[in-house]
PDB file of C-alpha atoms in Angstrom:
ATOM      1  CA  MET A   1      99.653 111.149 116.380  1.00  0.00           C
ATOM      2  CA  PHE A   2     102.722 109.137 117.244  1.00  0.00           C
ATOM      3  CA  ASN A   3     103.519 109.065 120.710  1.00  0.00           C
ATOM      4  CA  PRO A   4     107.099 107.696 121.033  1.00  0.00           C
ATOM      5  CA  ASN A   5     109.117 106.701 124.000  1.00  0.00           C
ATOM      6  CA  LYS A   6     112.636 108.048 124.415  1.00  0.00           C
ATOM      7  CA  MET A   7     114.873 104.445 124.043  1.00  0.00           C
ATOM      8  CA  SER A   8     118.298 103.399 122.912  1.00  0.00           C
ATOM      9  CA  GLU A   9     119.014 102.993 119.231  1.00  0.00           C
ATOM     10  CA  GLU A  10     120.084  99.699 117.404  1.00  0.00           C
ATOM     11  CA  ILE A  11     122.172  99.881 114.349  1.00  0.00           C
ATOM     12  CA  LEU A  12     120.570  98.253 110.817  1.00  0.00           C
ATOM     13  CA  ASP A  13     122.529  97.442 108.132  1.00  0.00           C
ATOM     14  CA  ASP A  14     122.328 100.941 106.546  1.00  0.00           C
ATOM     15  CA  GLY A  15     121.156 103.342 109.483  1.00  0.00           C
ATOM     16  CA  PRO A  16     119.487 103.339 113.051  1.00  0.00           C
ATOM     17  CA  ILE A  17     115.897 102.558 113.675  1.00  0.00           C
ATOM     18  CA  ALA A  18     114.902 104.395 116.506  1.00  0.00           C
ATOM     19  CA  LYS A  19     112.638 102.489 119.230  1.00  0.00           C
ATOM     20  CA  LYS A  20     109.580 104.069 118.795  1.00  0.00           C
ATOM     21  CA  VAL A  21     106.271 102.361 118.369  1.00  0.00           C
ATOM     22  CA  MET A  22     103.410 103.317 115.942  1.00  0.00           C
ATOM     23  CA  LYS A  23      99.849 103.482 117.582  1.00  0.00           C
ATOM     24  CA  TYR A  24      97.747 103.743 114.422  1.00  0.00           C
ATOM     25  CA  ARG A  25      94.398 103.248 116.669  1.00  0.00           C
ATOM     26  CA  GLU A  26      95.285 106.567 117.896  1.00  0.00           C
ATOM     27  CA  PHE A  27      94.710 108.263 114.601  1.00  0.00           C
ATOM     28  CA  ASP A  28      91.805 109.746 112.900  1.00  0.00           C
ATOM     29  CA  PHE A  29      90.703 108.352 109.888  1.00  0.00           C
ATOM     30  CA  PRO A  30      90.397 108.933 107.190  1.00  0.00           C
ATOM     31  CA  LEU A  31      94.102 108.449 106.490  1.00  0.00           C
ATOM     32  CA  LYS A  32      95.950 110.055 103.722  1.00  0.00           C
ATOM     33  CA  LEU A  33      98.823 108.891 101.551  1.00  0.00           C
ATOM     34  CA  GLU A  34     100.381 111.775  99.063  1.00  0.00           C
ATOM     35  CA  PHE A  35     103.093 110.699  96.740  1.00  0.00           C
ATOM     36  CA  LYS A  36     106.196 112.936  96.205  1.00  0.00           C
ATOM     37  CA  ILE A  37     106.884 113.690  92.288  1.00  0.00           C
ATOM     38  CA  GLY A  38     109.964 114.496  90.578  1.00  0.00           C
ATOM     39  CA  THR A  39     112.469 112.121  93.007  1.00  0.00           C
ATOM     40  CA  LEU A  40     114.620 109.460  92.168  1.00  0.00           C
ATOM     41  CA  SER A  41     113.059 107.258  94.838  1.00  0.00           C
ATOM     42  CA  ASN A  42     109.244 106.521  95.539  1.00  0.00           C
ATOM     43  CA  ASP A  43     108.077 108.666  98.401  1.00  0.00           C
ATOM     44  CA  PHE A  44     105.188 109.667 100.018  1.00  0.00           C
ATOM     45  CA  THR A  45     103.633 110.824 103.540  1.00  0.00           C
ATOM     46  CA  ALA A  46     101.137 109.448 105.443  1.00  0.00           C
ATOM     47  CA  LYS A  47      98.817 111.877 107.238  1.00  0.00           C
ATOM     48  CA  ASP A  48      95.868 111.797 109.416  1.00  0.00           C
ATOM     49  CA  ALA A  49      92.361 113.382 109.107  1.00  0.00           C
ATOM     50  CA  GLN A  50      93.813 116.445 111.032  1.00  0.00           C
ATOM     51  CA  GLY A  51      96.642 116.608 108.485  1.00  0.00           C
ATOM     52  CA  GLN A  52      99.094 115.209 111.235  1.00  0.00           C
ATOM     53  CA  THR A  53     102.321 113.753 109.640  1.00  0.00           C
ATOM     54  CA  LEU A  54     101.998 110.095 111.020  1.00  0.00           C
ATOM     55  CA  ALA A  55     104.862 108.527 108.629  1.00  0.00           C
ATOM     56  CA  TYR A  56     107.346 109.310 105.891  1.00  0.00           C
ATOM     57  CA  VAL A  57     107.545 106.089 103.341  1.00  0.00           C
ATOM     58  CA  ARG A  58     110.676 106.320 101.285  1.00  0.00           C
ATOM     59  CA  GLN A  59     111.173 103.205  98.591  1.00  0.00           C
ATOM     60  CA  LYS A  60     114.519 103.418  96.999  1.00  0.00           C
ATOM     61  CA  LEU A  61     114.208 102.490  93.093  1.00  0.00           C
ATOM     62  CA  PHE A  62     116.637 100.196  91.051  1.00  0.00           C
ATOM     63  CA  ARG A  63     117.301  97.679  93.874  1.00  0.00           C
ATOM     64  CA  PHE A  64     117.135  93.836  92.994  1.00  0.00           C
ATOM     65  CA  LYS A  65     115.526  93.153  96.364  1.00  0.00           C
ATOM     66  CA  GLU A  66     113.101  95.777  97.483  1.00  0.00           C
ATOM     67  CA  LYS A  67     113.196  97.988 100.945  1.00  0.00           C
ATOM     68  CA  VAL A  68     111.283 100.470 102.219  1.00  0.00           C
ATOM     69  CA  ASP A  69     111.969 102.528 105.254  1.00  0.00           C
ATOM     70  CA  VAL A  70     109.219 104.004 107.231  1.00  0.00           C
ATOM     71  CA  TYR A  71     110.492 107.495 109.044  1.00  0.00           C
ATOM     72  CA  SER A  72     108.574 109.513 111.628  1.00  0.00           C
ATOM     73  CA  ASP A  73     108.717 112.585 109.141  1.00  0.00           C
ATOM     74  CA  ASP A  74     110.143 113.922 106.019  1.00  0.00           C
ATOM     75  CA  SER A  75     113.338 115.021 107.841  1.00  0.00           C
ATOM     76  CA  LYS A  76     114.190 111.284 107.870  1.00  0.00           C
ATOM     77  CA  LYS A  77     116.237 111.161 110.846  1.00  0.00           C
ATOM     78  CA  ASP A  78     113.988 108.681 112.853  1.00  0.00           C
ATOM     79  CA  LEU A  79     113.614 105.169 111.235  1.00  0.00           C
ATOM     80  CA  ARG A  80     110.869 103.386 112.846  1.00  0.00           C
ATOM     81  CA  TYR A  81     110.496 100.519 110.423  1.00  0.00           C
ATOM     82  CA  ARG A  82     111.702  98.544 107.741  1.00  0.00           C
ATOM     83  CA  ILE A  83     109.711  96.520 105.084  1.00  0.00           C
ATOM     84  CA  LYS A  84     111.843  94.232 103.030  1.00  0.00           C
ATOM     85  CA  ALA A  85     110.953  91.814 100.294  1.00  0.00           C
ATOM     86  CA  ASP A  86     112.208  88.350 100.604  1.00  0.00           C
ATOM     87  CA  ARG A  87     113.483  87.426  97.424  1.00  0.00           C
ATOM     88  CA  VAL A  88     114.916  89.389  94.340  1.00  0.00           C
ATOM     89  CA  ILE A  89     112.120  91.039  92.654  1.00  0.00           C
ATOM     90  CA  ASP A  90     109.420  88.748  91.961  1.00  0.00           C
ATOM     91  CA  PHE A  91     105.645  88.567  91.388  1.00  0.00           C
ATOM     92  CA  ASN A  92     105.134  86.197  94.259  1.00  0.00           C
ATOM     93  CA  ALA A  93     107.355  88.086  96.594  1.00  0.00           C
ATOM     94  CA  CYS A  94     106.100  88.310 100.348  1.00  0.00           C
ATOM     95  CA  TYR A  95     107.186  91.603 102.488  1.00  0.00           C
ATOM     96  CA  ALA A  96     108.278  91.385 105.760  1.00  0.00           C
ATOM     97  CA  PHE A  97     107.638  94.077 108.713  1.00  0.00           C
ATOM     98  CA  SER A  98     110.527  94.573 111.212  1.00  0.00           C
ATOM     99  CA  ASN A  99     109.744  96.483 114.293  1.00  0.00           C
ATOM    100  CA  GLU A 100     111.763  98.686 116.969  1.00  0.00           C
ATOM    101  CA  ASP A 101     113.704  95.737 118.224  1.00  0.00           C
ATOM    102  CA  LEU A 102     114.828  94.715 114.510  1.00  0.00           C
ATOM    103  CA  GLU A 103     112.506  91.798 114.511  1.00  0.00           C
ATOM    104  CA  GLU A 104     110.103  90.548 112.082  1.00  0.00           C
ATOM    105  CA  PHE A 105     106.430  90.549 113.157  1.00  0.00           C
ATOM    106  CA  GLY A 106     104.352  90.315 109.965  1.00  0.00           C
ATOM    107  CA  LYS A 107     104.498  90.211 106.183  1.00  0.00           C
ATOM    108  CA  ILE A 108     102.510  90.836 103.410  1.00  0.00           C
ATOM    109  CA  GLY A 109     102.574  88.785 100.088  1.00  0.00           C
ATOM    110  CA  ARG A 110     100.666  89.034  96.430  1.00  0.00           C
ATOM    111  CA  LYS A 111      98.622  86.124  95.364  1.00  0.00           C
ATOM    112  CA  GLY A 112     100.540  85.370  92.099  1.00  0.00           C
ATOM    113  CA  MET A 113      98.809  84.439  89.159  1.00  0.00           C
ATOM    114  CA  LYS A 114      95.398  85.613  91.047  1.00  0.00           C
ATOM    115  CA  SER A 115      96.836  89.085  90.979  1.00  0.00           C
ATOM    116  CA  LEU A 116      97.083  89.374  87.479  1.00  0.00           C
ATOM    117  CA  TRP A 117      93.712  90.624  86.742  1.00  0.00           C
ATOM    118  CA  LYS A 118      92.248  91.136  90.200  1.00  0.00           C
ATOM    119  CA  ALA A 119      94.810  92.012  92.921  1.00  0.00           C
ATOM    120  CA  SER A 120      94.751  89.863  95.604  1.00  0.00           C
ATOM    121  CA  TYR A 121      97.015  89.982  98.985  1.00  0.00           C
ATOM    122  CA  THR A 122      97.246  88.495 102.432  1.00  0.00           C
ATOM    123  CA  VAL A 123      98.377  90.100 105.464  1.00  0.00           C
ATOM    124  CA  PHE A 124     100.156  87.861 107.840  1.00  0.00           C
ATOM    125  CA  ASP A 125     101.029  88.158 111.678  1.00  0.00           C
ATOM    126  CA  HIS A 126     104.107  87.195 113.702  1.00  0.00           C
ATOM    127  CA  ASP A 127     103.420  83.671 113.658  1.00  0.00           C
ATOM    128  CA  GLY A 128     102.603  83.220 109.560  1.00  0.00           C
ATOM    129  CA  LYS A 129      98.838  82.875 110.531  1.00  0.00           C
ATOM    130  CA  GLU A 130      96.716  84.813 108.036  1.00  0.00           C
ATOM    131  CA  GLU A 131      95.470  87.922 109.519  1.00  0.00           C
ATOM    132  CA  PHE A 132      93.904  90.424 106.841  1.00  0.00           C
ATOM    133  CA  HIS A 133      92.457  89.773 103.032  1.00  0.00           C
ATOM    134  CA  VAL A 134      93.060  92.416 100.609  1.00  0.00           C
ATOM    135  CA  LYS A 135      91.070  92.348  97.542  1.00  0.00           C
ATOM    136  CA  GLU A 136      90.706  94.530  94.551  1.00  0.00           C
ATOM    137  CA  GLU A 137      86.964  95.803  94.009  1.00  0.00           C
ATOM    138  CA  ASN A 138      87.218  97.482  90.605  1.00  0.00           C
ATOM    139  CA  PRO A 139      89.775  95.556  88.274  1.00  0.00           C
ATOM    140  CA  TRP A 140      88.239  97.266  85.329  1.00  0.00           C
ATOM    141  CA  ALA A 141      89.834 100.815  86.531  1.00  0.00           C
ATOM    142  CA  LYS A 142      93.166  99.203  85.108  1.00  0.00           C
ATOM    143  CA  VAL A 143      91.638  98.186  82.050  1.00  0.00           C
ATOM    144  CA  MET A 144      90.018 101.744  81.657  1.00  0.00           C
ATOM    145  CA  ASP A 145      93.340 103.074  82.624  1.00  0.00           C
ATOM    146  CA  ALA A 146      95.134 101.409  79.724  1.00  0.00           C
ATOM    147  CA  VAL A 147      92.302 102.137  77.341  1.00  0.00           C
ATOM    148  CA  LEU A 148      92.483 105.748  77.905  1.00  0.00           C
ATOM    149  CA  GLY A 149      96.316 105.869  78.181  1.00  0.00           C
ATOM    150  CA  GLU A 150      96.378 105.466  74.217  1.00  0.00           C
ATOM    151  CA  ILE A 151      94.157 108.325  73.573  1.00  0.00           C
ATOM    152  CA  PRO A 152      96.362 111.741  72.852  1.00  0.00           C
ATOM    153  CA  VAL A 153      95.314 114.128  75.146  1.00  0.00           C
ATOM    154  CA  ILE A 154      92.987 112.236  77.197  1.00  0.00           C
ATOM    155  CA  ASN A 155      95.764 109.855  78.532  1.00  0.00           C
ATOM    156  CA  PHE A 156      96.797 113.069  80.538  1.00  0.00           C
ATOM    157  CA  PHE A 157      93.855 113.066  82.673  1.00  0.00           C
ATOM    158  CA  THR A 158      93.758 108.955  83.403  1.00  0.00           C
ATOM    159  CA  GLY A 159      94.521 109.777  86.998  1.00  0.00           C
ATOM    160  CA  TYR A 160      91.010 111.570  87.158  1.00  0.00           C
ATOM    161  CA  LEU A 161      89.381 108.673  85.296  1.00  0.00           C
ATOM    162  CA  ALA A 162      90.686 105.181  86.673  1.00  0.00           C
ATOM    163  CA  ASN A 163      91.095 105.081  90.328  1.00  0.00           C
ATOM    164  CA  PRO A 164      91.012 101.246  91.885  1.00  0.00           C
ATOM    165  CA  LYS A 165      89.727 100.171  95.314  1.00  0.00           C
ATOM    166  CA  TYR A 166      90.641  97.668  97.645  1.00  0.00           C
ATOM    167  CA  ILE A 167      88.511  96.274 100.732  1.00  0.00           C
ATOM    168  CA  ILE A 168      90.659  94.706 103.493  1.00  0.00           C
ATOM    169  CA  LYS A 169      88.700  92.001 105.342  1.00  0.00           C
ATOM    170  CA  ARG A 170      89.650  89.601 108.409  1.00  0.00           C
ATOM    171  CA  PRO A 171      89.457  85.859 107.513  1.00  0.00           C
ATOM    172  CA  ASP A 172      85.504  85.635 108.989  1.00  0.00           C
ATOM    173  CA  GLY A 173      84.617  88.442 106.225  1.00  0.00           C
ATOM    174  CA  THR A 174      84.557  91.459 108.419  1.00  0.00           C
ATOM    175  CA  ASP A 175      85.385  94.620 106.479  1.00  0.00           C
ATOM    176  CA  VAL A 176      87.744  96.573 107.968  1.00  0.00           C
ATOM    177  CA  VAL A 177      89.585  99.307 105.949  1.00  0.00           C
ATOM    178  CA  ARG A 178      89.167 100.387 102.302  1.00  0.00           C
ATOM    179  CA  LEU A 179      91.915 101.898 100.330  1.00  0.00           C
ATOM    180  CA  LYS A 180      91.105 103.948  97.365  1.00  0.00           C
ATOM    181  CA  LYS A 181      93.195 105.747  94.547  1.00  0.00           C
ATOM    182  CA  ASP A 182      91.924 109.507  94.799  1.00  0.00           C
ATOM    183  CA  PRO A 183      91.271 111.414  91.607  1.00  0.00           C
ATOM    184  CA  SER A 184      94.463 113.242  90.484  1.00  0.00           C
ATOM    185  CA  PHE A 185      96.671 114.164  87.819  1.00  0.00           C
ATOM    186  CA  TRP A 186      99.871 112.060  88.615  1.00  0.00           C
ATOM    187  CA  GLY A 187      97.589 109.450  90.350  1.00  0.00           C
ATOM    188  CA  ARG A 188      99.655 110.129  93.476  1.00  0.00           C
ATOM    189  CA  LYS A 189      97.015 110.518  96.317  1.00  0.00           C
ATOM    190  CA  PHE A 190      95.333 107.493  98.244  1.00  0.00           C
ATOM    191  CA  THR A 191      92.683 107.270 101.299  1.00  0.00           C
ATOM    192  CA  ILE A 192      92.357 104.941 103.861  1.00  0.00           C
ATOM    193  CA  ASP A 193      88.639 104.634 105.272  1.00  0.00           C
ATOM    194  CA  LYS A 194      88.135 102.985 108.426  1.00  0.00           C
ATOM    195  CA  LEU A 195      85.007 100.321 108.313  1.00  0.00           C
ATOM    196  CA  SER A 196      85.481  98.896 111.585  1.00  0.00           C
ATOM    197  CA  GLU A 197      87.485  99.006 115.066  1.00  0.00           C
ATOM    198  CA  LEU A 198      90.804  97.780 114.868  1.00  0.00           C
ATOM    199  CA  GLU A 199      91.824  94.984 117.262  1.00  0.00           C
ATOM    200  CA  GLU A 200      94.767  94.617 119.813  1.00  0.00           C
ATOM    201  CA  GLY A 201      97.706  94.196 117.326  1.00  0.00           C
ATOM    202  CA  GLU A 202      96.422  94.542 114.593  1.00  0.00           C
ATOM    203  CA  ASP A 203      97.479  98.257 113.649  1.00  0.00           C
ATOM    204  CA  GLU A 204     100.965  97.964 112.871  1.00  0.00           C
ATOM    205  CA  ARG A 205     100.634  95.254 110.311  1.00  0.00           C
ATOM    206  CA  LEU A 206      97.627  96.585 108.594  1.00  0.00           C
ATOM    207  CA  LEU A 207      99.075 100.048 107.772  1.00  0.00           C
ATOM    208  CA  LEU A 208     102.643  98.666 106.942  1.00  0.00           C
ATOM    209  CA  GLY A 209     100.719  96.022 104.620  1.00  0.00           C
ATOM    210  CA  LEU A 210      98.640  98.765 103.279  1.00  0.00           C
ATOM    211  CA  MET A 211     101.675 101.463 102.609  1.00  0.00           C
ATOM    212  CA  MET A 212     103.578  98.819 100.869  1.00  0.00           C
ATOM    213  CA  LEU A 213     100.599  97.538  98.894  1.00  0.00           C
ATOM    214  CA  SER A 214     100.172 101.258  97.567  1.00  0.00           C
ATOM    215  CA  LEU A 215     103.690 101.368  96.557  1.00  0.00           C
ATOM    216  CA  LEU A 216     103.222  98.069  94.081  1.00  0.00           C
ATOM    217  CA  GLU A 217      99.710  99.021  93.149  1.00  0.00           C
ATOM    218  CA  ARG A 218     100.736 102.627  92.026  1.00  0.00           C
ATOM    219  CA  ARG A 219     103.082 101.049  89.364  1.00  0.00           C
ATOM    220  CA  ARG A 220     100.216  99.195  87.640  1.00  0.00           C
ATOM    221  CA  GLY A 221      97.614 102.094  87.038  1.00  0.00           C
TER     222      GLY A 221
END
């Protein structure tokens, strides 16, 4: 669970962000992401294997430049991180992570045309160096989802039948974690399984990147 220290607050363009640090390495995997249904925003809660809330992630809809706020919980009182697109809605947009000091410390970018068939992303560190590569493992799941979605009655159950998976690797090819969509009626649940140990400094960027990826890929089925 989070181990925040009490610190002063800084002010962002539309709200305070508390100076508190996420330490995902202390969490028990697998992590669970569960989206809320029936809201005017794209919200989900991240929890660890013990059911402890790690973060509440909120994406405001109908914005020209996407922005995601990461809070400590669903009370939305403590804003801990922010993820912002570097341009107006675009398939090649990058999404920068800001920390408790209001400084950018990394980003995730989608590999444009390569992601039309098989989702492909890169997570960059604070110096712009490639840190992780994200690849969709079963792109046919989207095809199945599209086909079944046209069949009456059956289209209500595609959330149980077509569930993509994403493998996250270091540049040297080491598998780090796997993100997968779980079977659910509304396709609203994701699981993050750890495949190898995280190294110092990798935790925040990796998990924030997967949060953003979940928001983007959930739209695609």
